[in-house]
């Protein structure tokens, strides 16, 4: 993949993208915080070999717009491959291994909550519980889950 | 009215300012200005960009953990209007921001004391290593020899005494 700053010497000037096209392409790839979460989920929840990555609106059974109809997906790199062999050989490559290592060793990427904490804000205040009983229990569990995040 | 915080630099965003980006998984990103938005589009990590609040707090440049930071928060259940409460809150805000300012100043002074010592040490090392920048090498050599001479004389006088 030719990223910004990595220019192939000679050859495909017809297919070379402009800086803007390259940057947009990189932005439209799955973001690091999404991938960070994907890696920690059970793989079946992220990608079942049929559809686009979960949590997006792309849910076609066989997606013609992505390589290999979206069947072969590398979760840590957020990339589609044409065949199972291509995916397997990709998983043996150094960039993939480096990325897996990075994803497993870094803490949760920056998010809005971090931004607010850095600005000197405390945790969100959702007020006292309104309902009692089973509903409230579920709400409390939801709040607890929010706090964990 | 809600004053939001910028995703990138953590500054306040007042209504009608900045830009909001909603990703296709419904995550909301707010930016205070084009600078922050551009940095986000370049996928820069705010924790590694030196001018963001996230960096400064993580690197220990600013007071990060304090009880005074717990006052401002996202309140998702609005309080019923109460004139007395408003008066009290306004007073409390003033007081708390005053205390916070004092604590931040103290933190800064403490940090600068350390920095001063480090700077002095670094200056000394530099002076030793890079004397040639302020004095010509010939001059330094002459000075060294001058320092050596009296020692030699003392040695010879000692020898004479022993004889």
PDB file of N, CA, C and O in Angstrom, chain A residues 23 26-34 55-57 107-112 114-130, chain B residues 4-8 10-11 21 23-25 27-30 38 40-43 45-47 53-54 57 68-70 72-77 100:
ATOM      1  N   UNK A  23      -4.995  10.910   1.438  1.00  0.00           N
ATOM      2  CA  UNK A  23      -5.335  11.228   2.818  1.00  0.00           C
ATOM      3  C   UNK A  23      -6.778  10.856   3.114  1.00  0.00           C
ATOM      4  O   UNK A  23      -7.090  10.350   4.173  1.00  0.00           O
ATOM      5  N   UNK A  26      -6.997   7.132   3.570  1.00  0.00           N
ATOM      6  CA  UNK A  26      -6.516   6.679   4.878  1.00  0.00           C
ATOM      7  C   UNK A  26      -7.511   6.998   5.979  1.00  0.00           C
ATOM      8  O   UNK A  26      -7.668   6.240   6.932  1.00  0.00           O
ATOM      9  N   UNK A  27      -8.196   8.147   5.824  1.00  0.00           N
ATOM     10  CA  UNK A  27      -9.170   8.534   6.842  1.00  0.00           C
ATOM     11  C   UNK A  27     -10.358   7.591   6.824  1.00  0.00           C
ATOM     12  O   UNK A  27     -10.947   7.285   7.857  1.00  0.00           O
ATOM     13  N   UNK A  28     -10.706   7.107   5.630  1.00  0.00           N
ATOM     14  CA  UNK A  28     -11.895   6.270   5.518  1.00  0.00           C
ATOM     15  C   UNK A  28     -11.651   4.832   5.936  1.00  0.00           C
ATOM     16  O   UNK A  28     -12.594   4.056   6.054  1.00  0.00           O
ATOM     17  N   UNK A  29     -10.400   4.479   6.177  1.00  0.00           N
ATOM     18  CA  UNK A  29     -10.147   3.155   6.736  1.00  0.00           C
ATOM     19  C   UNK A  29     -10.690   3.133   8.165  1.00  0.00           C
ATOM     20  O   UNK A  29     -10.959   4.173   8.737  1.00  0.00           O
ATOM     21  N   UNK A  30     -10.799   1.922   8.723  1.00  0.00           N
ATOM     22  CA  UNK A  30     -11.311   1.826  10.083  1.00  0.00           C
ATOM     23  C   UNK A  30     -10.354   2.533  11.045  1.00  0.00           C
ATOM     24  O   UNK A  30      -9.141   2.347  10.969  1.00  0.00           O
ATOM     25  N   UNK A  31     -10.923   3.349  11.944  1.00  0.00           N
ATOM     26  CA  UNK A  31     -10.090   4.143  12.847  1.00  0.00           C
ATOM     27  C   UNK A  31      -9.490   3.279  13.944  1.00  0.00           C
ATOM     28  O   UNK A  31     -10.022   2.215  14.261  1.00  0.00           O
ATOM     29  N   UNK A  32      -8.407   3.802  14.522  1.00  0.00           N
ATOM     30  CA  UNK A  32      -7.621   2.987  15.464  1.00  0.00           C
ATOM     31  C   UNK A  32      -8.433   2.588  16.694  1.00  0.00           C
ATOM     32  O   UNK A  32      -8.289   1.480  17.205  1.00  0.00           O
ATOM     33  N   UNK A  33      -9.343   3.480  17.145  1.00  0.00           N
ATOM     34  CA  UNK A  33     -10.117   3.124  18.337  1.00  0.00           C
ATOM     35  C   UNK A  33     -11.139   2.025  18.036  1.00  0.00           C
ATOM     36  O   UNK A  33     -11.417   1.177  18.881  1.00  0.00           O
ATOM     37  N   UNK A  34     -11.636   2.004  16.795  1.00  0.00           N
ATOM     38  CA  UNK A  34     -12.566   0.935  16.408  1.00  0.00           C
ATOM     39  C   UNK A  34     -11.826  -0.399  16.358  1.00  0.00           C
ATOM     40  O   UNK A  34     -12.309  -1.411  16.871  1.00  0.00           O
ATOM     41  N   UNK A  55     -21.109  -2.971  13.216  1.00  0.00           N
ATOM     42  CA  UNK A  55     -21.078  -1.615  13.771  1.00  0.00           C
ATOM     43  C   UNK A  55     -21.025  -0.577  12.680  1.00  0.00           C
ATOM     44  O   UNK A  55     -20.943   0.600  12.920  1.00  0.00           O
ATOM     45  N   UNK A  56     -21.062  -0.991  11.447  1.00  0.00           N
ATOM     46  CA  UNK A  56     -21.172  -0.039  10.348  1.00  0.00           C
ATOM     47  C   UNK A  56     -22.493  -0.334   9.649  1.00  0.00           C
ATOM     48  O   UNK A  56     -23.151  -1.331   9.928  1.00  0.00           O
ATOM     49  N   UNK A  57     -22.863   0.522   8.711  1.00  0.00           N
ATOM     50  CA  UNK A  57     -24.128   0.314   8.037  1.00  0.00           C
ATOM     51  C   UNK A  57     -23.979  -0.638   6.853  1.00  0.00           C
ATOM     52  O   UNK A  57     -24.960  -1.058   6.261  1.00  0.00           O
ATOM     53  N   UNK A 107      -2.739   1.170  25.667  1.00  0.00           N
ATOM     54  CA  UNK A 107      -4.009   1.389  26.363  1.00  0.00           C
ATOM     55  C   UNK A 107      -5.061   1.914  25.395  1.00  0.00           C
ATOM     56  O   UNK A 107      -4.745   2.217  24.241  1.00  0.00           O
ATOM     57  N   UNK A 108      -6.286   2.018  25.887  1.00  0.00           N
ATOM     58  CA  UNK A 108      -7.406   2.479  25.042  1.00  0.00           C
ATOM     59  C   UNK A 108      -7.082   3.812  24.383  1.00  0.00           C
ATOM     60  O   UNK A 108      -6.619   4.742  25.048  1.00  0.00           O
ATOM     61  N   UNK A 109      -7.292   3.913  23.065  1.00  0.00           N
ATOM     62  CA  UNK A 109      -6.991   5.170  22.375  1.00  0.00           C
ATOM     63  C   UNK A 109      -7.831   6.336  22.908  1.00  0.00           C
ATOM     64  O   UNK A 109      -8.862   6.128  23.546  1.00  0.00           O
ATOM     65  N   UNK A 110      -7.387   7.534  22.596  1.00  0.00           N
ATOM     66  CA  UNK A 110      -8.045   8.765  23.044  1.00  0.00           C
ATOM     67  C   UNK A 110      -9.507   8.793  22.621  1.00  0.00           C
ATOM     68  O   UNK A 110      -9.844   8.411  21.512  1.00  0.00           O
ATOM     69  N   UNK A 111     -10.384   9.222  23.526  1.00  0.00           N
ATOM     70  CA  UNK A 111     -11.797   9.379  23.162  1.00  0.00           C
ATOM     71  C   UNK A 111     -12.365  10.631  23.819  1.00  0.00           C
ATOM     72  O   UNK A 111     -11.648  11.351  24.514  1.00  0.00           O
ATOM     73  N   UNK A 112     -13.644  10.880  23.583  1.00  0.00           N
ATOM     74  CA  UNK A 112     -14.260  12.113  24.085  1.00  0.00           C
ATOM     75  C   UNK A 112     -14.144  12.201  25.606  1.00  0.00           C
ATOM     76  O   UNK A 112     -13.939  13.272  26.159  1.00  0.00           O
ATOM     77  N   UNK A 114     -11.791  11.076  27.514  1.00  0.00           N
ATOM     78  CA  UNK A 114     -10.418  11.505  27.845  1.00  0.00           C
ATOM     79  C   UNK A 114     -10.268  13.000  27.628  1.00  0.00           C
ATOM     80  O   UNK A 114      -9.635  13.701  28.428  1.00  0.00           O
ATOM     81  N   UNK A 115     -10.863  13.476  26.518  1.00  0.00           N
ATOM     82  CA  UNK A 115     -10.764  14.898  26.188  1.00  0.00           C
ATOM     83  C   UNK A 115     -11.407  15.725  27.289  1.00  0.00           C
ATOM     84  O   UNK A 115     -10.873  16.753  27.719  1.00  0.00           O
ATOM     85  N   UNK A 116     -12.545  15.238  27.789  1.00  0.00           N
ATOM     86  CA  UNK A 116     -13.246  15.979  28.837  1.00  0.00           C
ATOM     87  C   UNK A 116     -12.492  15.919  30.153  1.00  0.00           C
ATOM     88  O   UNK A 116     -12.420  16.904  30.894  1.00  0.00           O
ATOM     89  N   UNK A 117     -11.901  14.764  30.443  1.00  0.00           N
ATOM     90  CA  UNK A 117     -11.116  14.643  31.670  1.00  0.00           C
ATOM     91  C   UNK A 117      -9.916  15.589  31.621  1.00  0.00           C
ATOM     92  O   UNK A 117      -9.568  16.225  32.614  1.00  0.00           O
ATOM     93  N   UNK A 118      -9.295  15.683  30.453  1.00  0.00           N
ATOM     94  CA  UNK A 118      -8.127  16.558  30.300  1.00  0.00           C
ATOM     95  C   UNK A 118      -8.533  18.023  30.442  1.00  0.00           C
ATOM     96  O   UNK A 118      -7.737  18.862  30.862  1.00  0.00           O
ATOM     97  N   UNK A 119      -9.804  18.308  30.105  1.00  0.00           N
ATOM     98  CA  UNK A 119     -10.278  19.689  30.223  1.00  0.00           C
ATOM     99  C   UNK A 119     -10.693  20.010  31.646  1.00  0.00           C
ATOM    100  O   UNK A 119     -11.116  21.131  31.933  1.00  0.00           O
ATOM    101  N   UNK A 120     -10.587  19.025  32.549  1.00  0.00           N
ATOM    102  CA  UNK A 120     -10.918  19.272  33.947  1.00  0.00           C
ATOM    103  C   UNK A 120     -12.368  18.985  34.275  1.00  0.00           C
ATOM    104  O   UNK A 120     -12.932  19.606  35.169  1.00  0.00           O
ATOM    105  N   UNK A 121     -12.977  18.053  33.548  1.00  0.00           N
ATOM    106  CA  UNK A 121     -14.356  17.671  33.848  1.00  0.00           C
ATOM    107  C   UNK A 121     -14.379  16.333  34.550  1.00  0.00           C
ATOM    108  O   UNK A 121     -13.550  15.465  34.280  1.00  0.00           O
ATOM    109  N   UNK A 122     -15.331  16.167  35.440  1.00  0.00           N
ATOM    110  CA  UNK A 122     -15.473  14.895  36.133  1.00  0.00           C
ATOM    111  C   UNK A 122     -16.319  13.928  35.322  1.00  0.00           C
ATOM    112  O   UNK A 122     -16.723  14.232  34.204  1.00  0.00           O
ATOM    113  N   UNK A 123     -16.598  12.749  35.902  1.00  0.00           N
ATOM    114  CA  UNK A 123     -17.437  11.765  35.224  1.00  0.00           C
ATOM    115  C   UNK A 123     -18.863  12.302  35.109  1.00  0.00           C
ATOM    116  O   UNK A 123     -19.294  13.122  35.917  1.00  0.00           O
ATOM    117  N   UNK A 124     -19.597  11.815  34.096  1.00  0.00           N
ATOM    118  CA  UNK A 124     -20.951  12.310  33.850  1.00  0.00           C
ATOM    119  C   UNK A 124     -21.857  12.011  35.043  1.00  0.00           C
ATOM    120  O   UNK A 124     -21.722  10.980  35.703  1.00  0.00           O
ATOM    121  N   UNK A 125     -22.769  12.942  35.310  1.00  0.00           N
ATOM    122  CA  UNK A 125     -23.717  12.775  36.400  1.00  0.00           C
ATOM    123  C   UNK A 125     -25.088  12.507  35.794  1.00  0.00           C
ATOM    124  O   UNK A 125     -25.681  13.376  35.165  1.00  0.00           O
ATOM    125  N   UNK A 126     -25.569  11.276  35.981  1.00  0.00           N
ATOM    126  CA  UNK A 126     -26.858  10.926  35.383  1.00  0.00           C
ATOM    127  C   UNK A 126     -28.011  11.066  36.372  1.00  0.00           C
ATOM    128  O   UNK A 126     -29.116  10.644  36.084  1.00  0.00           O
ATOM    129  N   UNK A 127     -27.748  11.621  37.530  1.00  0.00           N
ATOM    130  CA  UNK A 127     -28.807  11.857  38.498  1.00  0.00           C
ATOM    131  C   UNK A 127     -29.195  10.602  39.251  1.00  0.00           C
ATOM    132  O   UNK A 127     -28.698   9.515  38.955  1.00  0.00           O
ATOM    133  N   UNK A 128     -30.094  10.739  40.230  1.00  0.00           N
ATOM    134  CA  UNK A 128     -30.527   9.565  40.996  1.00  0.00           C
ATOM    135  C   UNK A 128     -31.407   8.661  40.145  1.00  0.00           C
ATOM    136  O   UNK A 128     -31.941   9.087  39.124  1.00  0.00           O
ATOM    137  N   UNK A 129     -31.519   7.405  40.587  1.00  0.00           N
ATOM    138  CA  UNK A 129     -32.355   6.460  39.852  1.00  0.00           C
ATOM    139  C   UNK A 129     -33.810   6.889  39.924  1.00  0.00           C
ATOM    140  O   UNK A 129     -34.296   7.277  40.988  1.00  0.00           O
ATOM    141  N   UNK A 130     -34.506   6.789  38.824  1.00  0.00           N
ATOM    142  CA  UNK A 130     -35.908   7.203  38.812  1.00  0.00           C
ATOM    143  C   UNK A 130     -36.842   6.032  39.091  1.00  0.00           C
ATOM    144  O   UNK A 130     -37.832   6.157  39.793  1.00  0.00           O
TER     145      UNK A 130
ATOM    146  N   UNK B   4     -19.588  22.315  25.014  1.00  0.00           N
ATOM    147  CA  UNK B   4     -18.940  21.026  24.777  1.00  0.00           C
ATOM    148  C   UNK B   4     -17.428  21.192  24.833  1.00  0.00           C
ATOM    149  O   UNK B   4     -16.913  22.307  24.842  1.00  0.00           O
ATOM    150  N   UNK B   5     -16.743  20.041  24.831  1.00  0.00           N
ATOM    151  CA  UNK B   5     -15.275  20.069  24.800  1.00  0.00           C
ATOM    152  C   UNK B   5     -14.780  19.511  23.467  1.00  0.00           C
ATOM    153  O   UNK B   5     -15.341  18.540  22.956  1.00  0.00           O
ATOM    154  N   UNK B   6     -13.733  20.115  22.973  1.00  0.00           N
ATOM    155  CA  UNK B   6     -13.147  19.681  21.706  1.00  0.00           C
ATOM    156  C   UNK B   6     -12.520  18.293  21.874  1.00  0.00           C
ATOM    157  O   UNK B   6     -11.828  18.049  22.859  1.00  0.00           O
ATOM    158  N   UNK B   7     -12.750  17.409  20.918  1.00  0.00           N
ATOM    159  CA  UNK B   7     -12.223  16.047  21.005  1.00  0.00           C
ATOM    160  C   UNK B   7     -10.696  16.073  20.974  1.00  0.00           C
ATOM    161  O   UNK B   7     -10.036  15.286  21.637  1.00  0.00           O
ATOM    162  N   UNK B   8     -10.140  16.996  20.206  1.00  0.00           N
ATOM    163  CA  UNK B   8      -8.691  16.990  19.996  1.00  0.00           C
ATOM    164  C   UNK B   8      -7.950  17.754  21.087  1.00  0.00           C
ATOM    165  O   UNK B   8      -7.052  17.229  21.722  1.00  0.00           O
ATOM    166  N   UNK B  10      -9.419  19.653  23.727  1.00  0.00           N
ATOM    167  CA  UNK B  10     -10.137  19.774  25.000  1.00  0.00           C
ATOM    168  C   UNK B  10     -10.537  21.198  25.360  1.00  0.00           C
ATOM    169  O   UNK B  10     -10.830  21.473  26.517  1.00  0.00           O
ATOM    170  N   UNK B  11     -10.545  22.112  24.407  1.00  0.00           N
ATOM    171  CA  UNK B  11     -10.998  23.461  24.739  1.00  0.00           C
ATOM    172  C   UNK B  11     -12.523  23.503  24.666  1.00  0.00           C
ATOM    173  O   UNK B  11     -13.153  22.593  24.148  1.00  0.00           O
ATOM    174  N   UNK B  21     -18.360  15.978  13.663  1.00  0.00           N
ATOM    175  CA  UNK B  21     -18.266  14.848  12.727  1.00  0.00           C
ATOM    176  C   UNK B  21     -18.907  13.641  13.396  1.00  0.00           C
ATOM    177  O   UNK B  21     -18.591  13.322  14.539  1.00  0.00           O
ATOM    178  N   UNK B  23     -19.302   9.709  12.967  1.00  0.00           N
ATOM    179  CA  UNK B  23     -18.782   8.555  12.232  1.00  0.00           C
ATOM    180  C   UNK B  23     -19.915   7.568  11.966  1.00  0.00           C
ATOM    181  O   UNK B  23     -20.947   7.622  12.644  1.00  0.00           O
ATOM    182  N   UNK B  24     -19.709   6.653  11.014  1.00  0.00           N
ATOM    183  CA  UNK B  24     -20.822   5.776  10.652  1.00  0.00           C
ATOM    184  C   UNK B  24     -21.155   4.735  11.720  1.00  0.00           C
ATOM    185  O   UNK B  24     -22.057   3.937  11.542  1.00  0.00           O
ATOM    186  N   UNK B  25     -20.446   4.751  12.858  1.00  0.00           N
ATOM    187  CA  UNK B  25     -20.902   3.942  13.989  1.00  0.00           C
ATOM    188  C   UNK B  25     -21.529   4.841  15.056  1.00  0.00           C
ATOM    189  O   UNK B  25     -21.629   4.463  16.217  1.00  0.00           O
ATOM    190  N   UNK B  27     -20.516   7.528  16.548  1.00  0.00           N
ATOM    191  CA  UNK B  27     -19.685   8.230  17.526  1.00  0.00           C
ATOM    192  C   UNK B  27     -19.580   9.692  17.109  1.00  0.00           C
ATOM    193  O   UNK B  27     -19.349   9.985  15.944  1.00  0.00           O
ATOM    194  N   UNK B  28     -19.750  10.586  18.086  1.00  0.00           N
ATOM    195  CA  UNK B  28     -19.730  12.012  17.781  1.00  0.00           C
ATOM    196  C   UNK B  28     -18.366  12.608  18.117  1.00  0.00           C
ATOM    197  O   UNK B  28     -17.840  12.379  19.205  1.00  0.00           O
ATOM    198  N   UNK B  29     -17.791  13.315  17.160  1.00  0.00           N
ATOM    199  CA  UNK B  29     -16.517  13.999  17.375  1.00  0.00           C
ATOM    200  C   UNK B  29     -16.759  15.486  17.196  1.00  0.00           C
ATOM    201  O   UNK B  29     -17.252  15.909  16.162  1.00  0.00           O
ATOM    202  N   UNK B  30     -16.414  16.278  18.204  1.00  0.00           N
ATOM    203  CA  UNK B  30     -16.586  17.733  18.097  1.00  0.00           C
ATOM    204  C   UNK B  30     -15.226  18.395  18.050  1.00  0.00           C
ATOM    205  O   UNK B  30     -14.305  17.997  18.779  1.00  0.00           O
ATOM    206  N   UNK B  38      -8.534  19.247  11.217  1.00  0.00           N
ATOM    207  CA  UNK B  38      -7.523  18.783  10.274  1.00  0.00           C
ATOM    208  C   UNK B  38      -6.620  17.742  10.915  1.00  0.00           C
ATOM    209  O   UNK B  38      -6.280  16.728  10.306  1.00  0.00           O
ATOM    210  N   UNK B  40      -7.358  15.784  13.267  1.00  0.00           N
ATOM    211  CA  UNK B  40      -8.123  14.538  13.410  1.00  0.00           C
ATOM    212  C   UNK B  40      -8.155  13.795  12.080  1.00  0.00           C
ATOM    213  O   UNK B  40      -7.976  12.568  12.034  1.00  0.00           O
ATOM    214  N   UNK B  41      -8.351  14.540  10.994  1.00  0.00           N
ATOM    215  CA  UNK B  41      -8.425  13.908   9.680  1.00  0.00           C
ATOM    216  C   UNK B  41      -7.085  13.284   9.294  1.00  0.00           C
ATOM    217  O   UNK B  41      -7.035  12.339   8.527  1.00  0.00           O
ATOM    218  N   UNK B  42      -6.012  13.837   9.840  1.00  0.00           N
ATOM    219  CA  UNK B  42      -4.695  13.249   9.588  1.00  0.00           C
ATOM    220  C   UNK B  42      -4.433  12.076  10.521  1.00  0.00           C
ATOM    221  O   UNK B  42      -3.333  11.523  10.550  1.00  0.00           O
ATOM    222  N   UNK B  43      -5.441  11.735  11.341  1.00  0.00           N
ATOM    223  CA  UNK B  43      -5.353  10.635  12.305  1.00  0.00           C
ATOM    224  C   UNK B  43      -4.225  10.842  13.306  1.00  0.00           C
ATOM    225  O   UNK B  43      -3.525   9.885  13.659  1.00  0.00           O
ATOM    226  N   UNK B  45      -2.645  11.502  16.969  1.00  0.00           N
ATOM    227  CA  UNK B  45      -3.033  11.110  18.313  1.00  0.00           C
ATOM    228  C   UNK B  45      -2.866  12.311  19.254  1.00  0.00           C
ATOM    229  O   UNK B  45      -1.744  12.775  19.444  1.00  0.00           O
ATOM    230  N   UNK B  46      -3.960  12.807  19.851  1.00  0.00           N
ATOM    231  CA  UNK B  46      -3.855  13.992  20.727  1.00  0.00           C
ATOM    232  C   UNK B  46      -2.888  13.780  21.890  1.00  0.00           C
ATOM    233  O   UNK B  46      -2.321  14.739  22.399  1.00  0.00           O
ATOM    234  N   UNK B  47      -2.685  12.518  22.263  1.00  0.00           N
ATOM    235  CA  UNK B  47      -1.766  12.262  23.380  1.00  0.00           C
ATOM    236  C   UNK B  47      -0.318  12.498  22.976  1.00  0.00           C
ATOM    237  O   UNK B  47       0.565  12.574  23.813  1.00  0.00           O
ATOM    238  N   UNK B  53      -4.392  19.486  25.554  1.00  0.00           N
ATOM    239  CA  UNK B  53      -4.514  19.312  27.009  1.00  0.00           C
ATOM    240  C   UNK B  53      -4.189  17.881  27.386  1.00  0.00           C
ATOM    241  O   UNK B  53      -3.597  17.619  28.435  1.00  0.00           O
ATOM    242  N   UNK B  54      -4.601  16.939  26.516  1.00  0.00           N
ATOM    243  CA  UNK B  54      -4.383  15.525  26.820  1.00  0.00           C
ATOM    244  C   UNK B  54      -2.894  15.252  26.995  1.00  0.00           C
ATOM    245  O   UNK B  54      -2.479  14.548  27.918  1.00  0.00           O
ATOM    246  N   UNK B  57      -1.462  17.029  30.320  1.00  0.00           N
ATOM    247  CA  UNK B  57      -1.829  16.370  31.579  1.00  0.00           C
ATOM    248  C   UNK B  57      -1.054  15.065  31.730  1.00  0.00           C
ATOM    249  O   UNK B  57      -0.582  14.739  32.813  1.00  0.00           O
ATOM    250  N   UNK B  68     -11.029  19.715  42.721  1.00  0.00           N
ATOM    251  CA  UNK B  68     -11.724  20.853  42.104  1.00  0.00           C
ATOM    252  C   UNK B  68     -12.155  20.548  40.669  1.00  0.00           C
ATOM    253  O   UNK B  68     -12.985  21.250  40.114  1.00  0.00           O
ATOM    254  N   UNK B  69     -11.574  19.489  40.085  1.00  0.00           N
ATOM    255  CA  UNK B  69     -11.957  19.132  38.724  1.00  0.00           C
ATOM    256  C   UNK B  69     -13.274  18.349  38.684  1.00  0.00           C
ATOM    257  O   UNK B  69     -13.823  18.108  37.627  1.00  0.00           O
ATOM    258  N   UNK B  70     -13.731  17.928  39.854  1.00  0.00           N
ATOM    259  CA  UNK B  70     -14.926  17.090  39.884  1.00  0.00           C
ATOM    260  C   UNK B  70     -16.217  17.911  39.792  1.00  0.00           C
ATOM    261  O   UNK B  70     -17.306  17.373  39.695  1.00  0.00           O
ATOM    262  N   UNK B  72     -17.134  20.459  37.540  1.00  0.00           N
ATOM    263  CA  UNK B  72     -17.710  20.613  36.205  1.00  0.00           C
ATOM    264  C   UNK B  72     -17.939  19.229  35.620  1.00  0.00           C
ATOM    265  O   UNK B  72     -17.003  18.437  35.521  1.00  0.00           O
ATOM    266  N   UNK B  73     -19.158  18.917  35.276  1.00  0.00           N
ATOM    267  CA  UNK B  73     -19.426  17.616  34.666  1.00  0.00           C
ATOM    268  C   UNK B  73     -20.679  17.678  33.819  1.00  0.00           C
ATOM    269  O   UNK B  73     -21.480  18.605  33.918  1.00  0.00           O
ATOM    270  N   UNK B  74     -20.799  16.663  32.979  1.00  0.00           N
ATOM    271  CA  UNK B  74     -21.974  16.557  32.124  1.00  0.00           C
ATOM    272  C   UNK B  74     -23.136  16.090  32.988  1.00  0.00           C
ATOM    273  O   UNK B  74     -23.120  14.987  33.521  1.00  0.00           O
ATOM    274  N   UNK B  75     -24.128  16.937  33.181  1.00  0.00           N
ATOM    275  CA  UNK B  75     -25.285  16.560  34.009  1.00  0.00           C
ATOM    276  C   UNK B  75     -26.439  16.197  33.079  1.00  0.00           C
ATOM    277  O   UNK B  75     -26.995  17.047  32.400  1.00  0.00           O
ATOM    278  N   UNK B  76     -26.756  14.913  33.079  1.00  0.00           N
ATOM    279  CA  UNK B  76     -27.750  14.455  32.112  1.00  0.00           C
ATOM    280  C   UNK B  76     -29.176  14.541  32.640  1.00  0.00           C
ATOM    281  O   UNK B  76     -30.124  14.246  31.928  1.00  0.00           O
ATOM    282  N   UNK B  77     -29.325  14.899  33.931  1.00  0.00           N
ATOM    283  CA  UNK B  77     -30.670  15.149  34.425  1.00  0.00           C
ATOM    284  C   UNK B  77     -30.712  16.580  34.951  1.00  0.00           C
ATOM    285  O   UNK B  77     -30.129  16.866  35.993  1.00  0.00           O
ATOM    286  N   UNK B 100      -8.791  26.451  42.627  1.00  0.00           N
ATOM    287  CA  UNK B 100      -8.134  25.679  41.574  1.00  0.00           C
ATOM    288  C   UNK B 100      -6.957  26.462  41.001  1.00  0.00           C
ATOM    289  O   UNK B 100      -5.885  25.916  40.777  1.00  0.00           O
TER     290      UNK B 100
END
